[in-house]
């Protein structure tokens, strides 16, 4: 336990929360306007995003200063652990909604649409095959092949999980070099993943005629992989922050919650990808 | 561990007021759980007024057959906003307010685990609230879909719908952050000796509620996100033409929605479990079984969602399963009711305002539970679904359940918050008026429902006229009676008899600190034996 | 055992259910018109659900009375003001087990008849007549698919005049529960209803038959009834479907076989007459006059009589670029609607003549003065 920290830690009053609320308010109203063709929408949205970034810098900066200043006791540390676990649980449930949707569409709604009475009265030529874009979709499209880019992506992410763990070992052994190299590799792999994902999307649109608007297949495909990609982006950003902090000499072998939090998050993103690979690409 | 470094304590501790912002900025930047709790409570009451005013628009239109007050489109917007504002703006924040104020006091912690984030959870609410209320004023008006936001109707709506969607996203963020805070506080910041099984029941209900919230708010966020992309980005999750299904939305919504009703009910149970023992002067009966009952309710609540969808055409086996599962919830809820009765049995009962509200809760919530049980039986629900019987059911559990319990809690802890006793006579008057008008408003709605009056209609056939008239009169009475509460609270803040530390002679750490509770409490943990 | 209890209670239940419920309603006793309970359904399956409801209400009432009698005694006897001193007990495993198990048993007793009633209700096999019901914003389409009357097709809309709704005329007896074309079915025959919808979810509900089935766009769902008593039965759309959700009633006339046969005959004649001469060439005035009628039944709910729509929700037609621009686009918009908005594809609901006329009307009303006449043949070509 750090010498200067008291049992509890109650922070000073802070203006970051209200800045954050302002950012969210701007972003939400900006998005609403942008989606409904109001000209000011885009700028409000971007403005809100900038405020959000400013807030995140400020807020996390404060947290990092407090942490490095030794204000966080063991108790605070374990609070962080609880909170990060529950936060990841909430993310799991967010993805669960989309996986649940995918399950329902594949197991219930598409077969139902192709079942006796519906076919008879509504969709004379519709049959229950997956991938499906529904009875009204007349164009041709193809699904992405699992054992092409997606398989490579799986490898990339799995490897990045390993390099991250290796970096962690380095941190625990107080081997700074291993820590920094490990983190660097992880970030690089994460970015490689995102690049592959971008190539894949491009192929989907240009070669497979697979778009967001390609019925339920397109909807579930882009929604699930898209939100996953978004989470990889977040994770990679956090890894970059951690990388820089490591370079600046932050973290101690016995006191590095931020590192672990990011690692947990990264592994979570990894697991989601495995599910995606199996349920969206493969089966 | 327990050693407190005083030099450090001075930096931000009890002596640190000097450089703290004052005036409005004190509230905007505060990290104090009591400040934040008070803000939650005030916000909640303000929203209760707004949502209540909307319910009065509804009841005014329904006062007699024919269209008099509003257009049908605006009526639909009113029911949507009324429900969203009451559920997310009034009831949930009210109990988060109680949690903020009382949980640290009850478990002997100096504050919430993440005081800054706590402030943010609160300050997201006004933003979300303005999105909801503001949606009334954009072209096309607010979403007219009912609070359930079912597509494809919600696909047709204008930009008010997008505001509702983003409002729900924001409310979700706030709830998730609030819940993480509460769970962490309870699991990690308890004073030495305060084992989980010694915790006040209110903390237990919140621990489990917070878990429910973290589990289902993201699911709701997912559902409305799909709505948003269906509306604007050409996805077809809820469109049969593209292979989707409008009913999918209902499944996801109610997977959130059913646990949500227990998110509303459980903290209410918690408050009642504090108030009844205090005024019975007896410890709560069956503490352990209470805890198990709460946990079982929470677990079962994940597996019953389709009882809101009996008429959508789910297969027979599905209907049977959901019927059995739903009925099962009566068992743990029954355990709670019986335990409360047994707590009072051979107690030393007095009937101050909090106790009156708790008793009102007990009677009326049980009635609402019974009508829920009737609805859970599929064959019967098919006759009653989407009628006023359902409206009666859920106002019994949510108004007589949650709102009564919030009043019980407010009267119970007001002396601790303000340091003054509230006006008992006015408090009692508030109770009796509320009780009478509540029943006048909602009891008759059972009959309307049985006679077949559909819900969500601005105009109705002539045979429903008399009961609707009574109900509308009741609603206005009910609304006026709530102004009395506002008066009582303001009077209590301004002055009144000084309250002692332990006003009610109740056990619990919150009663060991002076009234009003000092700005900073338990900076060094009390030891619980 | 539980079944005997159930049967015994069933008879009592019908009365007790309502008696129990009226407690709080002393002031209304004087008015005989009041309904305290559901109307007893006129089908066997409905009746069993009805008895189930009464019986359950009574079970709940008994539990309620027992629990609160105990509590009531306690509130009276264990008051501090009468000097009662608090006991200190706070648990009793046996009692707690008992009040977990007993409610569970009661639930099983309820579940048995509940299961039976539901299974009977869900049986839609071997119908005599099959009718497809389509929900539209805000009217019902009926389509006799199989059995006597096969081929009959019509749309049923609210017939209560707007003046009654707005309070300019006294309200009639069946205010809001009357339609222009009720659906007619024979008594004692099993009728299977297939529901679907064209735009949003509606729900086809008939309290007297204990039926409620959502009509989900893009899907076919079903329900069935066999009515044992002739008469006119009234219900309402029971799923929020937009602004005029409260104004799309359902009226079913249950008639004898003979009357039914006559009705079928009549309908067939009417349909043949309505088909008209597809090659007729309309003049502007003819087309506009007929179009006004079509507009008033199909379009006015959204686009309003003055063609101004409702800003932000329903676009104005008065001065609209589509209603004054090239007519192909106008025709296509009305035929195919616009996805993701309330503007439905009317091609499925209206005949060529209807659509041609309404478009003529729209292009030549309010400030729109194109002078064009749209002929049914143009619609046919555009389909
Ligand atoms: C606080 C909120 C709350 C609570 C606690 C409940 C509790 C219950 N609800 Fe309710 N419900 C709502 C809020 C709530 N509900 C809302 C908001 C809606 C409508 C949403 C919408 O459509 O807009 C709704 C709708 C709703 C429906 C759908 C109706 C329809 O649309 O057709 C159903 C159907 O099963 C149902 C059932 C139940 C049941 C079985 C319980 C049970 O938990 C009740 C259990 C309690 C008891 C039974 C009483 C005490 C028990 C005893 C004394 C023991 C002995 C008893 C026996 C053995 C019988 N509810
Ligand atoms: C916790 C949630 C909650 C609460 C507290 C309430 C409180 C009330 N509700 Fe509501 N209600 C819902 C949740 C809630 N409701 C939900 C979820 C729906 C379903 C919506 C849907 O279909 O989608 C609904 C729907 C609903 C309907 C059905 C509408 C319809 O289907 O067409 C009605 C109709 O009577 C109604 C009435 C009321 C009334 C009279 C109150 C009263 O208790 C309110 C009392 C409070 C006040 C009135 C405010 C206080 C005082 C003032 C504002 C001062 C001014 C007063 C005067 C001048 C008199 N509510
Ligand atoms: Cu159609 Cu409601
Ligand atoms: Cu429910």
Tab-separated table of C-alpha atoms in Angstrom, chain B residues 65-68 72-73 76 79-80 139-141 144-146 148 150-153 155-159 240 244-247 250 280-290 310-316 319-320 323-324 327-331 334-335 337-342 344-351 355 359 362-363 366-367 370 373-387 389 439 443-444 446-464 466-467 470, chain C residues 18 20-25 27-28 31 33-39 41 46 49-50 52-53 56-57 60-61 63-64 67-68 70-76 78-81 83-92 95-96 99-101 103-104 106-108 110-111 114-115 117-119 121-122 137-138 162 164-167 171-177 199-201 203 207 210-219 221 236-247 310-314 340-343:
chain	number	residue	atom	x	y	z
B	65	UNK	CA	-66.066	10.929	-24.892
B	66	UNK	CA	-65.171	12.930	-27.970
B	67	UNK	CA	-62.050	14.909	-28.795
B	68	UNK	CA	-61.842	18.063	-26.719
B	72	UNK	CA	-54.973	12.194	-31.371
B	73	UNK	CA	-51.388	12.571	-32.554
B	76	UNK	CA	-49.974	9.621	-28.368
B	79	UNK	CA	-48.575	8.897	-23.286
B	80	UNK	CA	-45.105	8.212	-24.636
B	139	UNK	CA	-41.262	19.380	-36.308
B	140	UNK	CA	-43.590	16.408	-36.091
B	141	UNK	CA	-43.440	16.441	-32.316
B	144	UNK	CA	-46.092	8.902	-30.619
B	145	UNK	CA	-45.346	5.230	-30.218
B	146	UNK	CA	-45.974	4.618	-26.549
B	148	UNK	CA	-42.479	0.653	-25.842
B	150	UNK	CA	-42.487	-0.635	-31.239
B	151	UNK	CA	-41.451	-0.635	-34.866
B	152	UNK	CA	-42.623	-0.225	-37.589
B	153	UNK	CA	-44.608	2.610	-36.013
B	155	UNK	CA	-39.812	3.823	-38.021
B	156	UNK	CA	-42.500	6.184	-39.304
B	157	UNK	CA	-41.946	8.842	-36.656
B	158	UNK	CA	-40.120	12.096	-37.256
B	159	UNK	CA	-37.065	13.515	-35.549
B	240	UNK	CA	-39.956	-8.518	-42.892
B	244	UNK	CA	-36.226	-9.185	-40.136
B	245	UNK	CA	-39.182	-9.166	-37.794
B	246	UNK	CA	-40.937	-6.336	-35.944
B	247	UNK	CA	-41.524	-8.778	-33.113
B	250	UNK	CA	-40.450	-6.613	-28.789
B	280	UNK	CA	-42.803	-2.046	14.511
B	281	UNK	CA	-39.808	-1.735	16.822
B	282	UNK	CA	-38.820	-5.226	15.857
B	283	UNK	CA	-36.079	-6.521	13.584
B	284	UNK	CA	-37.187	-7.506	10.119
B	285	UNK	CA	-38.604	-10.986	9.996
B	286	UNK	CA	-36.745	-13.549	7.887
B	287	UNK	CA	-33.752	-11.449	6.834
B	288	UNK	CA	-32.118	-14.362	5.054
B	289	UNK	CA	-35.223	-15.385	3.169
B	290	UNK	CA	-35.726	-11.747	2.188
B	310	UNK	CA	-48.925	-13.245	-25.621
B	311	UNK	CA	-50.947	-11.795	-28.474
B	312	UNK	CA	-48.101	-11.488	-30.964
B	313	UNK	CA	-48.576	-15.078	-32.033
B	314	UNK	CA	-45.717	-16.858	-30.306
B	315	UNK	CA	-46.231	-20.642	-30.406
B	316	UNK	CA	-48.258	-22.481	-27.793
B	319	UNK	CA	-46.855	-19.190	-24.268
B	320	UNK	CA	-47.098	-22.028	-21.766
B	323	UNK	CA	-46.949	-18.337	-18.332
B	324	UNK	CA	-45.474	-20.803	-15.854
B	327	UNK	CA	-46.517	-17.159	-12.261
B	328	UNK	CA	-43.471	-18.341	-10.376
B	329	UNK	CA	-42.523	-14.767	-9.470
B	330	UNK	CA	-45.510	-14.689	-7.147
B	331	UNK	CA	-43.669	-17.059	-4.806
B	334	UNK	CA	-45.242	-13.544	-1.593
B	335	UNK	CA	-42.381	-14.375	0.755
B	337	UNK	CA	-45.207	-9.739	1.687
B	338	UNK	CA	-45.533	-12.402	4.370
B	339	UNK	CA	-42.248	-11.397	5.965
B	340	UNK	CA	-43.406	-7.800	6.217
B	341	UNK	CA	-46.637	-8.895	7.833
B	342	UNK	CA	-44.724	-11.101	10.246
B	344	UNK	CA	-45.419	-6.209	12.250
B	345	UNK	CA	-46.937	-9.160	14.075
B	346	UNK	CA	-46.594	-8.621	17.828
B	347	UNK	CA	-44.609	-5.480	17.258
B	348	UNK	CA	-45.076	-2.147	18.952
B	349	UNK	CA	-46.745	-0.339	16.129
B	350	UNK	CA	-47.018	3.381	15.637
B	351	UNK	CA	-48.387	5.079	12.562
B	355	UNK	CA	-45.410	3.887	8.210
B	359	UNK	CA	-48.860	0.181	4.794
B	362	UNK	CA	-48.298	-3.119	1.154
B	363	UNK	CA	-52.040	-3.192	0.505
B	366	UNK	CA	-50.240	-6.719	-3.316
B	367	UNK	CA	-53.394	-5.863	-5.210
B	370	UNK	CA	-52.567	-10.045	-7.979
B	373	UNK	CA	-50.881	-12.726	-11.700
B	374	UNK	CA	-54.230	-12.645	-13.463
B	375	UNK	CA	-52.483	-11.188	-16.512
B	376	UNK	CA	-49.808	-13.832	-16.413
B	377	UNK	CA	-52.387	-16.466	-17.297
B	378	UNK	CA	-52.242	-16.441	-21.070
B	379	UNK	CA	-55.847	-17.313	-21.842
B	380	UNK	CA	-56.997	-14.475	-19.602
B	381	UNK	CA	-54.338	-12.058	-20.771
B	382	UNK	CA	-55.494	-12.473	-24.348
B	383	UNK	CA	-58.741	-10.875	-23.253
B	384	UNK	CA	-57.067	-8.181	-21.191
B	385	UNK	CA	-53.914	-7.355	-23.114
B	386	UNK	CA	-53.778	-3.734	-24.201
B	387	UNK	CA	-56.827	-2.804	-22.161
B	389	UNK	CA	-56.829	-3.581	-16.916
B	439	UNK	CA	-57.764	4.498	-5.799
B	443	UNK	CA	-59.304	1.214	-9.255
B	444	UNK	CA	-62.030	2.015	-11.749
B	446	UNK	CA	-59.883	-2.370	-13.745
B	447	UNK	CA	-63.542	-2.228	-14.698
B	448	UNK	CA	-62.808	-0.281	-17.852
B	449	UNK	CA	-60.324	-2.926	-18.843
B	450	UNK	CA	-62.658	-5.786	-18.067
B	451	UNK	CA	-65.355	-4.097	-20.102
B	452	UNK	CA	-62.889	-3.995	-22.974
B	453	UNK	CA	-61.653	-0.425	-23.201
B	454	UNK	CA	-58.357	-0.449	-25.117
B	455	UNK	CA	-55.458	1.558	-23.771
B	456	UNK	CA	-53.694	4.282	-25.740
B	457	UNK	CA	-56.862	5.739	-27.243
B	458	UNK	CA	-57.822	9.421	-26.988
B	459	UNK	CA	-61.532	8.782	-27.392
B	460	UNK	CA	-63.786	5.930	-26.392
B	461	UNK	CA	-67.222	4.398	-26.737
B	462	UNK	CA	-70.050	5.677	-24.582
B	463	UNK	CA	-70.275	2.771	-22.154
B	464	UNK	CA	-66.870	3.723	-20.757
B	466	UNK	CA	-68.750	7.106	-16.278
B	467	UNK	CA	-65.651	5.319	-15.050
B	470	UNK	CA	-64.302	9.221	-12.071
C	18	UNK	CA	-67.489	-8.986	-9.759
C	20	UNK	CA	-65.124	-8.540	-4.998
C	21	UNK	CA	-64.189	-5.931	-7.474
C	22	UNK	CA	-66.840	-3.400	-6.764
C	23	UNK	CA	-65.843	-2.636	-3.185
C	24	UNK	CA	-64.339	0.721	-3.809
C	25	UNK	CA	-67.162	1.754	-6.025
C	27	UNK	CA	-70.922	5.857	-5.454
C	28	UNK	CA	-71.574	4.172	-8.751
C	31	UNK	CA	-76.135	3.368	-12.161
C	33	UNK	CA	-75.412	0.478	-16.821
C	34	UNK	CA	-72.034	-0.120	-15.212
C	35	UNK	CA	-70.071	-3.174	-16.138
C	36	UNK	CA	-67.905	-4.573	-13.394
C	37	UNK	CA	-66.735	-7.589	-15.247
C	38	UNK	CA	-66.035	-8.830	-18.709
C	39	UNK	CA	-68.913	-9.545	-20.967
C	41	UNK	CA	-67.940	-14.563	-24.220
C	46	UNK	CA	-63.837	-17.821	-24.589
C	49	UNK	CA	-61.154	-18.350	-20.210
C	50	UNK	CA	-63.826	-16.121	-18.721
C	52	UNK	CA	-60.898	-19.023	-15.360
C	53	UNK	CA	-60.603	-15.298	-14.862
C	56	UNK	CA	-58.626	-16.622	-10.304
C	57	UNK	CA	-59.938	-13.298	-9.162
C	60	UNK	CA	-56.591	-13.877	-5.231
C	61	UNK	CA	-59.331	-12.200	-3.269
C	63	UNK	CA	-55.599	-14.807	-0.260
C	64	UNK	CA	-55.836	-11.048	-0.034
C	67	UNK	CA	-53.346	-12.000	4.580
C	68	UNK	CA	-54.799	-8.629	5.365
C	70	UNK	CA	-54.009	-11.137	9.846
C	71	UNK	CA	-52.332	-7.821	9.244
C	72	UNK	CA	-55.467	-5.969	10.250
C	73	UNK	CA	-55.607	-7.793	13.547
C	74	UNK	CA	-51.967	-6.986	14.138
C	75	UNK	CA	-52.459	-3.333	13.305
C	76	UNK	CA	-55.277	-3.223	15.802
C	78	UNK	CA	-50.205	-4.667	18.493
C	79	UNK	CA	-50.290	-0.906	18.617
C	80	UNK	CA	-47.938	0.949	20.872
C	81	UNK	CA	-50.813	3.189	21.872
C	83	UNK	CA	-49.380	-0.557	25.342
C	84	UNK	CA	-48.285	-3.542	23.302
C	85	UNK	CA	-44.620	-4.358	23.758
C	86	UNK	CA	-42.543	-5.570	20.842
C	87	UNK	CA	-41.594	-9.222	20.757
C	88	UNK	CA	-38.133	-9.998	19.489
C	89	UNK	CA	-38.521	-13.044	17.231
C	90	UNK	CA	-37.212	-12.556	13.742
C	91	UNK	CA	-37.185	-15.854	11.987
C	92	UNK	CA	-38.850	-19.223	11.881
C	95	UNK	CA	-43.181	-20.865	8.800
C	96	UNK	CA	-40.992	-19.405	6.087
C	99	UNK	CA	-45.335	-19.708	2.968
C	100	UNK	CA	-42.981	-20.509	0.158
C	101	UNK	CA	-44.485	-23.900	-0.560
C	103	UNK	CA	-48.280	-20.324	-2.712
C	104	UNK	CA	-46.345	-22.597	-5.031
C	106	UNK	CA	-51.760	-22.685	-5.242
C	107	UNK	CA	-50.015	-21.696	-8.437
C	108	UNK	CA	-50.020	-25.286	-9.626
C	110	UNK	CA	-54.160	-22.349	-11.122
C	111	UNK	CA	-51.816	-23.592	-13.814
C	114	UNK	CA	-54.957	-22.230	-17.294
C	115	UNK	CA	-53.102	-24.694	-19.483
C	117	UNK	CA	-58.020	-23.109	-21.506
C	118	UNK	CA	-55.043	-21.952	-23.495
C	119	UNK	CA	-54.678	-25.158	-25.474
C	121	UNK	CA	-57.985	-21.372	-27.449
C	122	UNK	CA	-54.977	-21.928	-29.643
C	137	UNK	CA	-53.555	2.708	-41.087
C	138	UNK	CA	-56.509	3.036	-40.121
C	162	UNK	CA	-66.337	13.368	-37.600
C	164	UNK	CA	-69.875	13.385	-33.527
C	165	UNK	CA	-66.245	13.015	-32.546
C	166	UNK	CA	-65.756	16.759	-32.460
C	167	UNK	CA	-68.874	17.212	-30.396
C	171	UNK	CA	-73.085	10.912	-30.176
C	172	UNK	CA	-74.891	7.847	-31.465
C	173	UNK	CA	-75.438	4.637	-29.567
C	174	UNK	CA	-72.534	2.805	-31.150
C	175	UNK	CA	-70.243	5.792	-31.125
C	176	UNK	CA	-66.793	4.742	-32.417
C	177	UNK	CA	-67.859	1.106	-32.583
C	199	UNK	CA	-47.851	-0.813	-42.508
C	200	UNK	CA	-47.511	-1.117	-38.743
C	201	UNK	CA	-48.648	-3.613	-36.138
C	203	UNK	CA	-54.302	-6.116	-33.364
C	207	UNK	CA	-63.782	-9.275	-26.569
C	210	UNK	CA	-62.093	-13.769	-26.220
C	211	UNK	CA	-59.838	-13.167	-29.197
C	212	UNK	CA	-56.943	-10.839	-29.696
C	213	UNK	CA	-54.342	-11.425	-32.356
C	214	UNK	CA	-51.693	-8.958	-33.424
C	215	UNK	CA	-51.498	-8.245	-37.132
C	216	UNK	CA	-47.787	-8.011	-37.857
C	217	UNK	CA	-46.693	-6.560	-41.193
C	218	UNK	CA	-44.926	-9.147	-43.290
C	219	UNK	CA	-46.133	-12.105	-41.277
C	221	UNK	CA	-50.603	-15.088	-37.714
C	236	UNK	CA	-61.372	-2.325	-31.525
C	237	UNK	CA	-57.857	-2.351	-32.852
C	238	UNK	CA	-55.754	-3.217	-29.829
C	239	UNK	CA	-52.222	-2.270	-30.699
C	240	UNK	CA	-51.098	1.321	-30.945
C	241	UNK	CA	-50.830	1.961	-34.683
C	242	UNK	CA	-50.459	5.697	-34.986
C	243	UNK	CA	-52.677	8.667	-34.590
C	244	UNK	CA	-56.031	7.116	-35.460
C	245	UNK	CA	-55.489	3.925	-33.509
C	246	UNK	CA	-58.578	4.733	-31.480
C	247	UNK	CA	-60.671	4.971	-34.607
C	310	UNK	CA	-49.442	17.850	-40.644
C	311	UNK	CA	-46.074	19.601	-40.641
C	312	UNK	CA	-43.256	17.333	-39.610
C	313	UNK	CA	-45.370	14.203	-39.796
C	314	UNK	CA	-47.390	14.075	-42.994
C	340	UNK	CA	-39.887	3.938	-43.836
C	341	UNK	CA	-42.691	6.475	-43.726
C	342	UNK	CA	-46.402	6.269	-43.081
C	343	UNK	CA	-47.046	6.659	-46.813
